[in-house]
Amino acid sequence: MTSPTDMLRNEHRVILRALVLLEVAAGRLSGGQPLRDGLWEELLDWLRAFADRNHHAKEEQHLFPALGEPGVPTPGGRVSVMLDEHTEGRALLQAMAAGAMGRRVEAARLYGQLLRDHIDKENGVLLPLAETVLDPQSQLLVARGFEKIEMELGPVAVLEHAEAVVDRLAAALGEA
């Protein structure tokens, strides 16, 4: 069985690929180049479904609370920073979905940078910390929680499906 931290790292890899596509799409829009009808919305839908409702939910509902058990501070600590960044990312996703195109493009740029920095912090600090402080039983409980989220969300939460959607979006942008 894949460890919960490895699951999150694998999801990070796919999210980073999607961020490249977001930046390509935003760059085209800012340069006045049209995108295929619905492509921007499909990309945002993927980010909402996979990065937020799946990936961030796994962290918020299962990993972060498990880190509190062995005494990793939540208020004012690393976990609090991660939660604040999830909230900021959600606001930027909303900004990318509505309003003037210039504002959407700027929100996409900010979102991409936020998530890259966020993923660096998680991969470099938080996930190694989790591997150190969570005993095997705790890791198993976190992994089961992750599986529950995937079952509730269905195919959109499955890594292989997420990768296939990113591949399709990349092809639509000519970035395959």
Short mmCIF file of C-alpha atoms in Angstrom, two decimals:
data_model
loop_
_atom_site.label_atom_id
_atom_site.label_comp_id
_atom_site.label_asym_id
_atom_site.label_seq_id
_atom_site.Cartn_x
_atom_site.Cartn_y
_atom_site.Cartn_z
CA MET A 1 0.00 0.00 0.00
CA THR A 2 1.21 3.48 -0.85
CA SER A 3 1.83 5.69 2.17
CA PRO A 4 -0.40 8.74 2.62
CA THR A 5 2.59 11.05 2.16
CA ASP A 6 3.54 9.32 -1.10
CA MET A 7 -0.07 9.63 -2.26
CA LEU A 8 0.05 13.37 -1.63
CA ARG A 9 3.42 13.70 -3.39
CA ASN A 10 2.00 11.89 -6.44
CA GLU A 11 -0.98 14.24 -6.44
CA HIS A 12 1.39 17.21 -6.14
CA ARG A 13 3.16 16.05 -9.29
CA VAL A 14 -0.09 16.09 -11.27
CA ILE A 15 -1.20 19.42 -9.77
CA LEU A 16 2.12 20.97 -10.82
CA ARG A 17 1.52 19.76 -14.39
CA ALA A 18 -1.91 21.37 -14.33
CA LEU A 19 -0.40 24.65 -13.10
CA VAL A 20 1.84 24.73 -16.17
CA LEU A 21 -1.28 24.39 -18.32
CA LEU A 22 -3.02 27.13 -16.35
CA GLU A 23 -0.09 29.45 -16.98
CA VAL A 24 -0.02 28.61 -20.70
CA ALA A 25 -3.75 29.29 -20.97
CA ALA A 26 -3.48 32.52 -18.96
CA GLY A 27 -0.55 33.66 -21.11
CA ARG A 28 -2.54 33.10 -24.27
CA LEU A 29 -5.52 34.97 -22.88
CA SER A 30 -3.36 37.90 -21.78
CA GLY A 31 -1.84 37.99 -25.27
CA GLY A 32 -5.28 38.17 -26.84
CA GLN A 33 -5.22 34.61 -28.16
CA PRO A 34 -8.49 32.74 -27.77
CA LEU A 35 -8.76 29.34 -26.16
CA ARG A 36 -10.99 26.54 -27.36
CA ASP A 37 -14.51 27.12 -26.04
CA GLY A 38 -14.83 25.84 -22.50
CA LEU A 39 -11.12 25.05 -22.02
CA TRP A 40 -10.55 27.67 -19.30
CA GLU A 41 -13.59 26.43 -17.42
CA GLU A 42 -12.49 22.79 -17.77
CA LEU A 43 -9.11 23.64 -16.30
CA LEU A 44 -10.71 25.49 -13.37
CA ASP A 45 -13.16 22.63 -12.84
CA TRP A 46 -10.23 20.20 -12.66
CA LEU A 47 -8.42 22.39 -10.15
CA ARG A 48 -11.56 22.65 -8.00
CA ALA A 49 -12.33 18.94 -8.16
CA PHE A 50 -8.89 17.38 -7.88
CA ALA A 51 -6.65 19.95 -6.20
CA ASP A 52 -9.21 21.33 -3.78
CA ARG A 53 -12.13 18.97 -3.10
CA ASN A 54 -9.89 15.89 -3.24
CA HIS A 55 -6.28 16.77 -2.39
CA HIS A 56 -6.85 19.61 0.06
CA ALA A 57 -9.73 17.72 1.66
CA LYS A 58 -7.40 14.79 2.35
CA GLU A 59 -4.99 17.10 4.08
CA GLU A 60 -7.61 19.11 5.99
CA GLN A 61 -9.80 16.22 7.10
CA HIS A 62 -7.19 13.55 7.75
CA LEU A 63 -3.49 14.46 7.59
CA PHE A 64 -3.57 17.75 9.49
CA PRO A 65 -5.73 16.42 12.36
CA ALA A 66 -3.48 13.35 12.60
CA LEU A 67 -0.45 15.64 12.94
CA GLY A 68 -2.11 17.27 15.95
CA GLU A 69 -2.24 13.94 17.78
CA PRO A 70 1.54 13.70 18.39
CA GLY A 71 1.65 17.39 19.28
CA VAL A 72 2.37 19.24 16.02
CA PRO A 73 0.89 22.66 16.77
CA THR A 74 -2.06 23.66 14.62
CA PRO A 75 -2.90 27.24 15.65
CA GLY A 76 -0.06 29.49 14.55
CA GLY A 77 2.07 26.59 13.31
CA ARG A 78 2.88 24.98 9.98
CA VAL A 79 -0.56 23.43 9.66
CA SER A 80 -2.20 26.81 10.20
CA VAL A 81 -0.11 28.27 7.36
CA MET A 82 -1.18 25.42 5.07
CA LEU A 83 -4.85 25.96 5.93
CA ASP A 84 -4.56 29.70 5.27
CA GLU A 85 -3.01 28.98 1.89
CA HIS A 86 -5.84 26.58 1.01
CA THR A 87 -8.30 29.39 1.78
CA GLU A 88 -6.31 31.85 -0.30
CA GLY A 89 -6.22 29.38 -3.18
CA ARG A 90 -9.99 28.98 -3.09
CA ALA A 91 -10.43 32.75 -3.31
CA LEU A 92 -8.09 32.88 -6.30
CA LEU A 93 -10.01 30.06 -7.99
CA GLN A 94 -13.16 32.13 -7.61
CA ALA A 95 -11.39 35.17 -9.06
CA MET A 96 -10.27 33.11 -12.07
CA ALA A 97 -13.87 32.14 -12.76
CA ALA A 98 -15.47 35.58 -12.96
CA GLY A 99 -14.79 39.17 -13.78
CA ALA A 100 -12.63 40.93 -16.33
CA MET A 101 -10.11 38.80 -18.22
CA GLY A 102 -7.15 40.81 -16.89
CA ARG A 103 -8.23 40.04 -13.33
CA ARG A 104 -8.69 36.35 -14.17
CA VAL A 105 -5.23 36.15 -15.70
CA GLU A 106 -3.63 37.88 -12.71
CA ALA A 107 -5.48 35.54 -10.33
CA ALA A 108 -4.15 32.57 -12.34
CA ARG A 109 -0.59 33.88 -12.01
CA LEU A 110 -1.00 34.37 -8.26
CA TYR A 111 -2.64 30.96 -7.85
CA GLY A 112 0.15 29.20 -9.72
CA GLN A 113 2.80 30.84 -7.55
CA LEU A 114 0.85 30.19 -4.35
CA LEU A 115 0.41 26.49 -5.10
CA ARG A 116 4.03 26.01 -6.21
CA ASP A 117 5.28 27.56 -2.98
CA HIS A 118 2.68 25.61 -0.99
CA ILE A 119 3.68 22.29 -2.56
CA ASP A 120 7.37 23.07 -1.93
CA LYS A 121 6.59 23.62 1.77
CA GLU A 122 4.57 20.44 2.01
CA ASN A 123 7.10 18.28 0.13
CA GLY A 124 10.08 19.80 1.91
CA VAL A 125 8.79 20.20 5.46
CA LEU A 126 5.30 18.96 6.26
CA LEU A 127 5.32 15.54 4.61
CA PRO A 128 8.76 14.59 6.00
CA LEU A 129 7.50 15.75 9.42
CA ALA A 130 4.42 13.52 9.02
CA GLU A 131 6.64 10.55 8.15
CA THR A 132 8.61 11.19 11.32
CA VAL A 133 5.82 11.78 13.84
CA LEU A 134 3.01 9.51 12.59
CA ASP A 135 3.32 5.92 13.72
CA PRO A 136 2.27 3.11 11.33
CA GLN A 137 -1.23 2.88 12.85
CA SER A 138 -1.79 6.62 12.42
CA GLN A 139 -0.54 6.46 8.84
CA LEU A 140 -2.95 3.61 8.15
CA LEU A 141 -5.86 5.64 9.55
CA VAL A 142 -4.87 8.62 7.39
CA ALA A 143 -4.64 6.38 4.30
CA ARG A 144 -8.11 4.97 5.03
CA GLY A 145 -9.43 8.51 5.33
CA PHE A 146 -7.93 9.32 1.95
CA GLU A 147 -9.62 6.26 0.45
CA LYS A 148 -12.95 7.36 1.91
CA ILE A 149 -12.65 10.77 0.23
CA GLU A 150 -11.81 9.10 -3.08
CA MET A 151 -14.82 6.79 -2.78
CA GLU A 152 -17.11 9.73 -1.99
CA LEU A 153 -15.85 11.84 -4.89
CA GLY A 154 -15.60 9.04 -7.42
CA PRO A 155 -13.41 9.07 -10.52
CA VAL A 156 -12.41 12.76 -10.27
CA ALA A 157 -10.40 11.88 -7.15
CA VAL A 158 -8.51 8.96 -8.68
CA LEU A 159 -4.94 9.83 -9.66
CA GLU A 160 -5.04 7.97 -12.98
CA HIS A 161 -8.24 9.77 -13.99
CA ALA A 162 -6.78 13.12 -12.94
CA GLU A 163 -3.67 12.44 -15.02
CA ALA A 164 -5.78 11.49 -18.03
CA VAL A 165 -7.74 14.76 -17.77
CA VAL A 166 -4.50 16.75 -17.52
CA ASP A 167 -3.19 14.89 -20.59
CA ARG A 168 -6.37 15.78 -22.49
CA LEU A 169 -6.15 19.43 -21.44
CA ALA A 170 -2.48 19.53 -22.45
CA ALA A 171 -3.36 18.14 -25.87
CA ALA A 172 -6.11 20.73 -26.26
CA LEU A 173 -3.55 23.46 -25.54
CA GLY A 174 -1.00 21.86 -27.85
CA GLU A 175 1.27 21.17 -24.87
CA ALA A 176 1.20 17.37 -24.95
#
